[in-house]
Coordinates of N, CA and C in Angstrom, one line a residue:
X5 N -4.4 -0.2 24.7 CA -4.3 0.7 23.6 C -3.2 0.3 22.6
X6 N -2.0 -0.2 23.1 CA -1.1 -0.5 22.3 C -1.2 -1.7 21.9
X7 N -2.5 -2.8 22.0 CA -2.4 -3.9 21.3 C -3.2 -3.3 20.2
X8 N -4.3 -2.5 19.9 CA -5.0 -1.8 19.3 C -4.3 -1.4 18.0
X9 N -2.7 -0.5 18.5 CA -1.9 0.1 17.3 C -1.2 -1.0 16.6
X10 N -0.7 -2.4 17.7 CA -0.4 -3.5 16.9 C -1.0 -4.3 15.5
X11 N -2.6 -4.3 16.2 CA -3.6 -4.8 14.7 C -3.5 -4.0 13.9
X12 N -3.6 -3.1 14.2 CA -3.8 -1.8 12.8 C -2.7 -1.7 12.0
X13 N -1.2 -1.8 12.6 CA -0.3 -1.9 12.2 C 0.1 -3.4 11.3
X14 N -0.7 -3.9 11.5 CA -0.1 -5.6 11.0 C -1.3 -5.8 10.1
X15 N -2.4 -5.1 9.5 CA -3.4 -5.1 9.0 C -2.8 -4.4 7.7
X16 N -2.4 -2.8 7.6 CA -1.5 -2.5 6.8 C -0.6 -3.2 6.2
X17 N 0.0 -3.7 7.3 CA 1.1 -4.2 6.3 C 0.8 -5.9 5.7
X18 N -0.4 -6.2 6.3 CA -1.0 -7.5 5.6 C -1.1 -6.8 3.6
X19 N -2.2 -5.6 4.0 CA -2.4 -4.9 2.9 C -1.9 -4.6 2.0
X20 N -0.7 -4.1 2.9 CA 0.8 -3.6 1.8 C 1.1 -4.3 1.2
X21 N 1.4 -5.9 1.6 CA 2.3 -7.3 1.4 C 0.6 -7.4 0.0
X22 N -0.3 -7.2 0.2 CA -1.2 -7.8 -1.0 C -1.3 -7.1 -1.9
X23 N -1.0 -6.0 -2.1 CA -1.2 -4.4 -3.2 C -0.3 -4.8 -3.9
X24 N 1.1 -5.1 -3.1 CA 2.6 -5.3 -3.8 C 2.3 -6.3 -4.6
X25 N 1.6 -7.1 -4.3 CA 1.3 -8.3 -5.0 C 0.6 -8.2 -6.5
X26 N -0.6 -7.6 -6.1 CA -0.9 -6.9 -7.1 C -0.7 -6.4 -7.8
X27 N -0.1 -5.4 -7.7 CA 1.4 -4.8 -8.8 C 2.0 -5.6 -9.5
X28 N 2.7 -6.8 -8.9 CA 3.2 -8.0 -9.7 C 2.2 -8.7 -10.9
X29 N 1.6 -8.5 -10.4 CA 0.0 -9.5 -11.3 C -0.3 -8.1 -12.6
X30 N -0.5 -7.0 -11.8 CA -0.9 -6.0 -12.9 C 0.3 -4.8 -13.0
X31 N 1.1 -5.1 -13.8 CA 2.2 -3.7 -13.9 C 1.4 -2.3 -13.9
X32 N 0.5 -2.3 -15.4 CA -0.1 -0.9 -16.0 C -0.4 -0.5 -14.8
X33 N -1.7 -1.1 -14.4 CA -2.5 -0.3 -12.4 C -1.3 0.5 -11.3
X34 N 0.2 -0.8 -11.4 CA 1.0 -0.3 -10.5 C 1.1 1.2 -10.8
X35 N 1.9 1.5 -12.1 CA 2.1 2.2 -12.8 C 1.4 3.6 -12.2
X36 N 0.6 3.0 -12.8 CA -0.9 4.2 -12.5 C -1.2 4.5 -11.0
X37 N -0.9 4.1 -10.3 CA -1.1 4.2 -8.8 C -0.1 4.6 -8.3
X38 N 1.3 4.4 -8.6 CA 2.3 4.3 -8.5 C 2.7 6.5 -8.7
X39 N 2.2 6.8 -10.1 CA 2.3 7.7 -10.5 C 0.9 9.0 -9.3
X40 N 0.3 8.2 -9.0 CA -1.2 8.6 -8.3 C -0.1 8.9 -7.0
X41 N 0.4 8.3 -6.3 CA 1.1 8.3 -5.0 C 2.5 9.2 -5.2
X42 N 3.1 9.3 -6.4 CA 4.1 10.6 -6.2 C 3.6 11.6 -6.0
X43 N 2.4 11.7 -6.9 CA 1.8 13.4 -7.1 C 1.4 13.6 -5.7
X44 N 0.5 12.9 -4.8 CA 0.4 13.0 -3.5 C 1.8 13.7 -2.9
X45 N 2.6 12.7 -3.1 CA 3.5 12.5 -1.9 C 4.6 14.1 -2.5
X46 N 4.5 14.3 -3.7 CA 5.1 16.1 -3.9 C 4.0 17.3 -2.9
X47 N 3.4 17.5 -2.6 CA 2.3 18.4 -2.0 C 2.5 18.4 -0.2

């Protein structure tokens, strides 16, 4: 089970590490996503 939470966990953060990237490449989207994820994260 705990190798299970390891992939999943290292899958994310493959993800994370490529979004961030993304952002770099495209500011506006960050922006916009960026703004998408405060509103979330107030509620």
């Amino acid at each position: 089970m705990k190798n299970i939470l390891i992939i999943v966990k290292n899958a994310l953060e493959d993800m994370t590490t490529a979004l961030s990237k993304t952002y770099l490449l495209d500011p506006e989207r960050s922006v916009a996503i960026s703004r998408c994820n405060d509103s979330k994260t107030d509620h």
